[in-house]
PDB file of C-alpha atoms and ligand atoms in Angstrom:
ATOM      1  CA  UNK R  39       9.841 -13.489  -2.145  1.00 86.00           C
ATOM      2  CA  UNK R  40      11.773 -13.195   1.635  1.00 91.00           C
ATOM      3  CA  UNK R  41      14.985 -14.246   0.815  1.00 94.00           C
ATOM      4  CA  UNK R  42      15.983 -15.507   3.760  1.00 96.00           C
ATOM      5  CA  UNK R  43      18.793 -17.541   3.059  1.00 96.00           C
ATOM      6  CA  UNK R  44      20.579 -18.525  -0.428  1.00 96.00           C
ATOM      7  CA  UNK R  45      23.622 -20.340  -0.155  1.00 95.00           C
ATOM      8  CA  UNK R  46      26.388 -22.408  -3.098  1.00 94.00           C
ATOM      9  CA  UNK R  47      25.853 -26.054  -2.805  1.00 94.00           C
ATOM     10  CA  UNK R  48      27.677 -27.448  -5.447  1.00 93.00           C
ATOM     11  CA  UNK R  49      28.889 -27.900  -9.224  1.00 92.00           C
ATOM     12  CA  UNK R  50      28.202 -31.104 -10.980  1.00 93.00           C
ATOM     13  CA  UNK R  51      28.539 -32.211 -15.042  1.00 90.00           C
ATOM     14  CA  UNK R  52      27.300 -35.558 -13.914  1.00 92.00           C
ATOM     15  CA  UNK R  53      23.773 -36.762 -12.856  1.00 95.00           C
ATOM     16  CA  UNK R  54      25.444 -38.503 -10.692  1.00 95.00           C
ATOM     17  CA  UNK R  55      26.829 -35.738  -8.607  1.00 95.00           C
ATOM     18  CA  UNK R  56      23.813 -33.482  -8.448  1.00 97.00           C
ATOM     19  CA  UNK R  57      21.768 -32.836  -5.193  1.00 97.00           C
ATOM     20  CA  UNK R  58      19.963 -35.916  -3.959  1.00 94.00           C
ATOM     21  CA  UNK R  59      17.469 -34.471  -1.569  1.00 93.00           C
ATOM     22  CA  UNK R  60      14.001 -33.524  -3.323  1.00 93.00           C
ATOM     23  CA  UNK R  61      13.242 -30.236  -3.256  1.00 96.00           C
ATOM     24  CA  UNK R  62      11.614 -28.737  -5.938  1.00 98.00           C
ATOM     25  CA  UNK R  63      14.480 -26.590  -8.740  1.00 98.00           C
ATOM     26  CA  UNK R  64      13.987 -23.705 -10.991  1.00 98.00           C
ATOM     27  CA  UNK R  65      16.425 -23.637 -13.983  1.00 98.00           C
ATOM     28  CA  UNK R  66      18.051 -20.864 -15.854  1.00 97.00           C
ATOM     29  CA  UNK R  67      19.369 -21.021 -19.461  1.00 96.00           C
ATOM     30  CA  UNK R  68      20.351 -18.860 -22.405  1.00 95.00           C
ATOM     31  CA  UNK R  69      23.205 -17.633 -24.452  1.00 92.00           C
ATOM     32  CA  UNK R  70      26.294 -16.762 -22.905  1.00 87.00           C
ATOM     33  CA  UNK R  71      26.353 -12.613 -21.499  1.00 90.00           C
ATOM     34  CA  UNK R  72      22.605 -12.723 -21.725  1.00 95.00           C
ATOM     35  CA  UNK R  73      22.272 -12.177 -17.615  1.00 95.00           C
ATOM     36  CA  UNK R  74      21.893 -15.004 -16.511  1.00 95.00           C
ATOM     37  CA  UNK R  75      24.315 -14.388 -13.183  1.00 94.00           C
ATOM     38  CA  UNK R  76      22.623 -11.092 -13.352  1.00 96.00           C
ATOM     39  CA  UNK R  77      19.395 -12.060 -13.130  1.00 97.00           C
ATOM     40  CA  UNK R  78      19.992 -14.928 -10.613  1.00 97.00           C
ATOM     41  CA  UNK R  79      21.996 -12.540  -8.459  1.00 96.00           C
ATOM     42  CA  UNK R  80      19.068  -9.621  -8.563  1.00 97.00           C
ATOM     43  CA  UNK R  81      16.619 -12.578  -7.545  1.00 97.00           C
ATOM     44  CA  UNK R  82      18.804 -13.879  -4.546  1.00 96.00           C
ATOM     45  CA  UNK R  83      20.269 -10.488  -3.074  1.00 94.00           C
ATOM     46  CA  UNK R  84      23.272 -11.866  -3.458  1.00 91.00           C
ATOM     47  CA  UNK R  85      25.979 -10.014  -5.391  1.00 88.00           C
ATOM     48  CA  UNK R  86      28.457 -12.213  -6.808  1.00 86.00           C
ATOM     49  CA  UNK R  87      27.079 -15.373  -5.581  1.00 89.00           C
ATOM     50  CA  UNK R  88      26.047 -16.393  -9.432  1.00 88.00           C
ATOM     51  CA  UNK R  89      29.465 -15.518 -11.198  1.00 79.00           C
ATOM     52  CA  UNK R  90      29.254 -12.411 -13.429  1.00 62.00           C
ATOM     53  CA  UNK R  91      31.907 -13.709 -15.415  1.00 54.00           C
ATOM     54  CA  UNK R  92      33.622 -11.094 -18.288  1.00 48.00           C
ATOM     55  CA  UNK R  93      35.388 -14.097 -19.413  1.00 52.00           C
ATOM     56  CA  UNK R  94      32.554 -16.278 -21.621  1.00 52.00           C
ATOM     57  CA  UNK R  95      32.447 -19.858 -21.622  1.00 49.00           C
ATOM     58  CA  UNK R  96      34.821 -19.816 -18.256  1.00 58.00           C
ATOM     59  CA  UNK R  97      33.047 -22.219 -15.819  1.00 58.00           C
ATOM     60  CA  UNK R  98      30.458 -24.450 -17.466  1.00 82.00           C
ATOM     61  CA  UNK R  99      29.097 -26.662 -14.872  1.00 89.00           C
ATOM     62  CA  UNK R 100      25.653 -26.699 -13.767  1.00 93.00           C
ATOM     63  CA  UNK R 101      25.314 -24.914 -10.764  1.00 93.00           C
ATOM     64  CA  UNK R 102      23.279 -25.369  -7.295  1.00 95.00           C
ATOM     65  CA  UNK R 103      21.878 -22.895  -4.864  1.00 96.00           C
ATOM     66  CA  UNK R 104      19.692 -23.177  -1.858  1.00 97.00           C
ATOM     67  CA  UNK R 105      17.231 -20.507  -1.557  1.00 97.00           C
ATOM     68  CA  UNK R 106      15.037 -20.299   2.391  1.00 97.00           C
ATOM     69  CA  UNK R 107      16.104 -23.735   2.827  1.00 96.00           C
ATOM     70  CA  UNK R 108      12.973 -25.053   0.514  1.00 96.00           C
ATOM     71  CA  UNK R 109      13.867 -25.113  -3.105  1.00 98.00           C
ATOM     72  CA  UNK R 110      17.297 -24.665  -5.535  1.00 98.00           C
ATOM     73  CA  UNK R 111      18.186 -22.471  -8.624  1.00 98.00           C
ATOM     74  CA  UNK R 112      20.200 -24.265 -11.397  1.00 97.00           C
ATOM     75  CA  UNK R 113      22.338 -22.368 -13.276  1.00 95.00           C
ATOM     76  CA  UNK R 114      22.520 -24.106 -16.309  1.00 94.00           C
ATOM     77  CA  UNK R 115      25.748 -23.908 -18.534  1.00 90.00           C
ATOM     78  CA  UNK R 116      25.440 -20.951 -21.284  1.00 88.00           C
ATOM     79  CA  UNK R 117      25.440 -21.428 -24.827  1.00 84.00           C
ATOM     80  CA  UNK R 118      26.556 -20.275 -27.927  1.00 79.00           C
ATOM     81  CA  UNK R 119      29.953 -19.203 -27.202  1.00 75.00           C
ATOM     82  CA  UNK R 120      31.459 -18.329 -30.720  1.00 73.00           C
ATOM     83  CA  UNK R 121      35.431 -20.093 -30.831  1.00 76.00           C
ATOM     84  CA  UNK R 122      34.177 -22.913 -28.725  1.00 78.00           C
ATOM     85  CA  UNK R 123      35.461 -26.301 -30.437  1.00 80.00           C
ATOM     86  CA  UNK R 124      32.485 -28.599 -31.920  1.00 84.00           C
ATOM     87  CA  UNK R 125      33.513 -31.264 -29.542  1.00 84.00           C
ATOM     88  CA  UNK R 126      32.717 -29.215 -26.083  1.00 81.00           C
ATOM     89  CA  UNK R 127      29.832 -27.607 -27.511  1.00 82.00           C
ATOM     90  CA  UNK R 128      28.225 -30.687 -27.875  1.00 86.00           C
ATOM     91  CA  UNK R 129      29.675 -31.924 -24.722  1.00 85.00           C
ATOM     92  CA  UNK R 130      27.571 -28.940 -22.742  1.00 85.00           C
ATOM     93  CA  UNK R 131      24.592 -29.106 -24.760  1.00 88.00           C
ATOM     94  CA  UNK R 132      24.267 -33.067 -23.381  1.00 91.00           C
ATOM     95  CA  UNK R 133      25.074 -31.467 -20.386  1.00 92.00           C
ATOM     96  CA  UNK R 134      21.834 -29.139 -20.213  1.00 93.00           C
ATOM     97  CA  UNK R 135      19.570 -31.551 -22.209  1.00 93.00           C
ATOM     98  CA  UNK R 136      20.528 -34.719 -19.674  1.00 94.00           C
ATOM     99  CA  UNK R 137      19.271 -32.351 -16.667  1.00 96.00           C
ATOM    100  CA  UNK R 138      16.290 -31.124 -18.291  1.00 96.00           C
ATOM    101  CA  UNK R 139      14.642 -34.379 -19.686  1.00 93.00           C
ATOM    102  CA  UNK R 140      15.638 -36.414 -16.665  1.00 90.00           C
ATOM    103  CA  UNK R 141      15.145 -34.713 -13.335  1.00 96.00           C
ATOM    104  CA  UNK R 142      12.277 -34.946 -11.622  1.00 94.00           C
ATOM    105  CA  UNK R 143      12.423 -32.285  -9.011  1.00 96.00           C
ATOM    106  CA  UNK R 144      12.207 -29.894 -12.170  1.00 97.00           C
ATOM    107  CA  UNK R 145       9.299 -27.417 -11.418  1.00 97.00           C
ATOM    108  CA  UNK R 146       9.791 -24.777 -14.643  1.00 97.00           C
ATOM    109  CA  UNK R 147      12.778 -22.994 -16.251  1.00 98.00           C
ATOM    110  CA  UNK R 148      13.243 -19.582 -16.936  1.00 98.00           C
ATOM    111  CA  UNK R 149      14.518 -18.965 -20.541  1.00 98.00           C
ATOM    112  CA  UNK R 150      16.190 -15.978 -21.132  1.00 98.00           C
ATOM    113  CA  UNK R 151      16.737 -13.859 -24.482  1.00 97.00           C
ATOM    114  CA  UNK R 152      18.424 -10.179 -24.532  1.00 97.00           C
ATOM    115  CA  UNK R 153      15.615  -7.678 -25.414  1.00 97.00           C
ATOM    116  CA  UNK R 154      17.659  -6.264 -28.230  1.00 96.00           C
ATOM    117  CA  UNK R 155      17.994  -9.296 -30.638  1.00 94.00           C
ATOM    118  CA  UNK R 156      15.637 -10.842 -32.855  1.00 90.00           C
ATOM    119  CA  UNK R 157      14.820 -14.239 -31.708  1.00 90.00           C
ATOM    120  CA  UNK R 158      17.707 -16.845 -32.605  1.00 91.00           C
ATOM    121  CA  UNK R 159      17.669 -20.229 -33.738  1.00 91.00           C
ATOM    122  CA  UNK R 160      19.551 -21.487 -30.418  1.00 91.00           C
ATOM    123  CA  UNK R 161      17.038 -20.028 -28.673  1.00 95.00           C
ATOM    124  CA  UNK R 162      13.995 -20.882 -30.143  1.00 95.00           C
ATOM    125  CA  UNK R 163      14.816 -24.765 -30.456  1.00 93.00           C
ATOM    126  CA  UNK R 164      15.344 -24.402 -26.704  1.00 94.00           C
ATOM    127  CA  UNK R 165      11.814 -23.136 -25.957  1.00 95.00           C
ATOM    128  CA  UNK R 166      10.694 -25.949 -28.798  1.00 94.00           C
ATOM    129  CA  UNK R 167      12.672 -28.481 -27.082  1.00 92.00           C
ATOM    130  CA  UNK R 168      11.267 -27.795 -23.492  1.00 95.00           C
ATOM    131  CA  UNK R 169       7.897 -28.073 -24.822  1.00 94.00           C
ATOM    132  CA  UNK R 170       8.068 -31.040 -26.382  1.00 92.00           C
ATOM    133  CA  UNK R 171       9.404 -32.284 -23.075  1.00 93.00           C
ATOM    134  CA  UNK R 172       6.546 -30.827 -20.902  1.00 94.00           C
ATOM    135  CA  UNK R 173       8.450 -28.358 -18.608  1.00 96.00           C
ATOM    136  CA  UNK R 174       7.252 -25.386 -18.216  1.00 96.00           C
ATOM    137  CA  UNK R 175       8.923 -22.213 -19.136  1.00 96.00           C
ATOM    138  CA  UNK R 176       8.923 -18.600 -18.927  1.00 97.00           C
ATOM    139  CA  UNK R 177      10.830 -16.136 -21.066  1.00 98.00           C
ATOM    140  CA  UNK R 178      12.567 -13.475 -19.525  1.00 98.00           C
ATOM    141  CA  UNK R 179      14.001 -10.689 -22.119  1.00 98.00           C
ATOM    142  CA  UNK R 180      17.189  -9.650 -20.155  1.00 98.00           C
ATOM    143  CA  UNK R 181      18.934  -5.531 -20.101  1.00 98.00           C
ATOM    144  CA  UNK R 182      15.158  -4.296 -20.582  1.00 97.00           C
ATOM    145  CA  UNK R 183      17.004  -0.525 -19.472  1.00 98.00           C
ATOM    146  CA  UNK R 184      18.910  -0.804 -22.807  1.00 98.00           C
ATOM    147  CA  UNK R 185      16.204   0.597 -25.405  1.00 97.00           C
ATOM    148  CA  UNK R 186      13.902   3.297 -24.794  1.00 97.00           C
ATOM    149  CA  UNK R 187      10.533   2.665 -23.860  1.00 95.00           C
ATOM    150  CA  UNK R 188       8.820   2.660 -27.355  1.00 96.00           C
ATOM    151  CA  UNK R 189      11.639   0.292 -28.524  1.00 96.00           C
ATOM    152  CA  UNK R 190      11.387  -1.981 -25.458  1.00 96.00           C
ATOM    153  CA  UNK R 191       7.607  -2.657 -26.142  1.00 94.00           C
ATOM    154  CA  UNK R 192       7.920  -2.771 -29.694  1.00 96.00           C
ATOM    155  CA  UNK R 193      10.728  -6.028 -29.133  1.00 96.00           C
ATOM    156  CA  UNK R 194       8.743  -6.958 -26.865  1.00 95.00           C
ATOM    157  CA  UNK R 195       5.972  -7.567 -29.107  1.00 95.00           C
ATOM    158  CA  UNK R 196       8.004  -9.373 -31.304  1.00 95.00           C
ATOM    159  CA  UNK R 197       9.173 -11.755 -28.775  1.00 96.00           C
ATOM    160  CA  UNK R 198       5.957 -12.153 -27.986  1.00 95.00           C
ATOM    161  CA  UNK R 199       4.908 -13.831 -31.233  1.00 95.00           C
ATOM    162  CA  UNK R 200       7.917 -15.513 -32.011  1.00 95.00           C
ATOM    163  CA  UNK R 201       7.717 -17.535 -28.531  1.00 95.00           C
ATOM    164  CA  UNK R 202       3.822 -17.579 -28.530  1.00 92.00           C
ATOM    165  CA  UNK R 203       2.646 -19.237 -25.932  1.00 91.00           C
ATOM    166  CA  UNK R 204       5.426 -19.167 -23.878  1.00 92.00           C
ATOM    167  CA  UNK R 205       4.770 -15.855 -21.739  1.00 94.00           C
ATOM    168  CA  UNK R 206       7.418 -13.146 -21.743  1.00 97.00           C
ATOM    169  CA  UNK R 207       8.575 -10.749 -18.551  1.00 97.00           C
ATOM    170  CA  UNK R 208      11.236  -8.093 -18.850  1.00 97.00           C
ATOM    171  CA  UNK R 209      14.272  -7.937 -16.678  1.00 98.00           C
ATOM    172  CA  UNK R 210      16.548  -5.413 -16.003  1.00 98.00           C
ATOM    173  CA  UNK R 211      19.450  -5.918 -13.691  1.00 97.00           C
ATOM    174  CA  UNK R 212      20.338  -2.370 -13.713  1.00 97.00           C
ATOM    175  CA  UNK R 213      17.052  -0.849 -12.545  1.00 97.00           C
ATOM    176  CA  UNK R 214      15.513  -4.044 -11.040  1.00 96.00           C
ATOM    177  CA  UNK R 215      12.925  -3.726 -13.463  1.00 97.00           C
ATOM    178  CA  UNK R 216      10.607  -7.123 -13.070  1.00 98.00           C
ATOM    179  CA  UNK R 217      11.860  -8.278 -11.027  1.00 98.00           C
ATOM    180  CA  UNK R 218       8.858  -8.684  -8.068  1.00 97.00           C
ATOM    181  CA  UNK R 219       7.000  -9.815 -11.219  1.00 98.00           C
ATOM    182  CA  UNK R 220       9.459 -12.533 -11.733  1.00 98.00           C
ATOM    183  CA  UNK R 221       9.186 -13.808  -8.147  1.00 98.00           C
ATOM    184  CA  UNK R 222       5.734 -14.359  -8.357  1.00 97.00           C
ATOM    185  CA  UNK R 223       5.924 -16.220 -11.483  1.00 97.00           C
ATOM    186  CA  UNK R 224       8.716 -18.409 -10.152  1.00 98.00           C
ATOM    187  CA  UNK R 225       6.218 -19.113  -6.976  1.00 97.00           C
ATOM    188  CA  UNK R 226       3.467 -19.977  -9.243  1.00 97.00           C
ATOM    189  CA  UNK R 227       5.982 -22.195 -10.706  1.00 97.00           C
ATOM    190  CA  UNK R 228       6.836 -24.195  -7.328  1.00 96.00           C
ATOM    191  CA  UNK R 229       3.505 -23.913  -6.337  1.00 92.00           C
ATOM    192  CA  UNK R 230       2.550 -25.799 -10.017  1.00 76.00           C
ATOM    193  CA  UNK R 231       5.451 -28.256  -9.272  1.00 59.00           C
TER     194      UNK R 231
HETATM  195  P1  GDP Z 552      25.759 -14.445 -18.207  1.00 81.91           P
HETATM  196  O1  GDP Z 552      27.192 -14.680 -19.060  1.00 81.91           O
HETATM  197  O2  GDP Z 552      24.678 -14.899 -19.009  1.00 81.91           O
HETATM  198  O3  GDP Z 552      25.938 -14.784 -16.741  1.00 81.91           O
HETATM  199  O4  GDP Z 552      25.856 -12.928 -18.101  1.00 81.91           O
HETATM  200  P2  GDP Z 552      26.410 -11.753 -16.882  1.00 81.91           P
HETATM  201  O5  GDP Z 552      25.024 -11.852 -16.053  1.00 81.91           O
HETATM  202  O6  GDP Z 552      27.918 -12.185 -16.515  1.00 81.91           O
HETATM  203  O7  GDP Z 552      25.917 -10.655 -17.655  1.00 81.91           O
HETATM  204  C1  GDP Z 552      26.745 -10.060 -19.147  1.00 81.91           C
HETATM  205  C2  GDP Z 552      27.388  -8.648 -19.060  1.00 81.91           C
HETATM  206  O8  GDP Z 552      25.765  -8.102 -19.363  1.00 81.91           O
HETATM  207  C3  GDP Z 552      28.068  -8.135 -17.968  1.00 81.91           C
HETATM  208  O9  GDP Z 552      28.849  -7.186 -18.614  1.00 81.91           O
HETATM  209  C4  GDP Z 552      27.045  -7.521 -16.751  1.00 81.91           C
HETATM  210  O10 GDP Z 552      27.066  -6.604 -16.418  1.00 81.91           O
HETATM  211  C5  GDP Z 552      25.560  -6.929 -18.433  1.00 81.91           C
HETATM  212  N1  GDP Z 552      24.479  -7.229 -17.587  1.00 81.91           N
HETATM  213  C6  GDP Z 552      23.677  -8.090 -17.555  1.00 81.91           C
HETATM  214  N2  GDP Z 552      22.686  -7.788 -17.013  1.00 81.91           N
HETATM  215  C7  GDP Z 552      22.126  -6.356 -17.432  1.00 81.91           C
HETATM  216  C8  GDP Z 552      21.298  -5.262 -17.707  1.00 81.91           C
HETATM  217  O11 GDP Z 552      20.152  -5.785 -17.310  1.00 81.91           O
HETATM  218  N3  GDP Z 552      21.357  -4.106 -18.221  1.00 81.91           N
HETATM  219  C9  GDP Z 552      22.691  -4.033 -18.188  1.00 81.91           C
HETATM  220  N4  GDP Z 552      22.537  -2.577 -18.741  1.00 81.91           N
HETATM  221  N5  GDP Z 552      23.827  -4.946 -18.398  1.00 81.91           N
HETATM  222  C10 GDP Z 552      23.544  -5.974 -18.216  1.00 81.91           C
END
């Protein structure tokens, strides 16, 4: 995908303040620190457009980006922070779920998981939840540069078993591995929507 333009549109918490014009959207979701901002920035070719934050949980809004004037990326709040009050966690969950369940322009979701970790309960729940809403979902195994080749493919195979039948793609923000394949998958989701 050739990126002619990528701009931040707005942040929103409430569905009433989501962008109104009906262009297709691709949403990104995953645990905090999984590499979501890194992936989004790499895909958009814009360093720092989606923030890479060392302090988890700083911004918990839904962030909308317009790409090539024709579709949007949607950055959903990361989940799974430790030391966050239950009430606030519940609010994020509601924010994520009300976007995912009610957004007519949503073409698909990229669910990010860290390649080094065993499938986590929250991620598996998210995947099942997306399936139950019939929302197309791709799993992205992030930080693929952190494992040696043998370990990487072993882990990928475990993830495939856990998330089947969803498709899994590798990504590294360090080497750029997977970027072209992920763009072509996004193109497919946008085309299907
Ligand atoms: P987010 O909280 O999901 O948006 O995660 P970030 O994109 O902010 O990344 C969290 C941390 O992991 C940062 O220190 C990143 O530099 C690091 N990181 C993200 N992606 C990669 C990757 O592909 N490879 C490596 N080695 N580090 C990464």
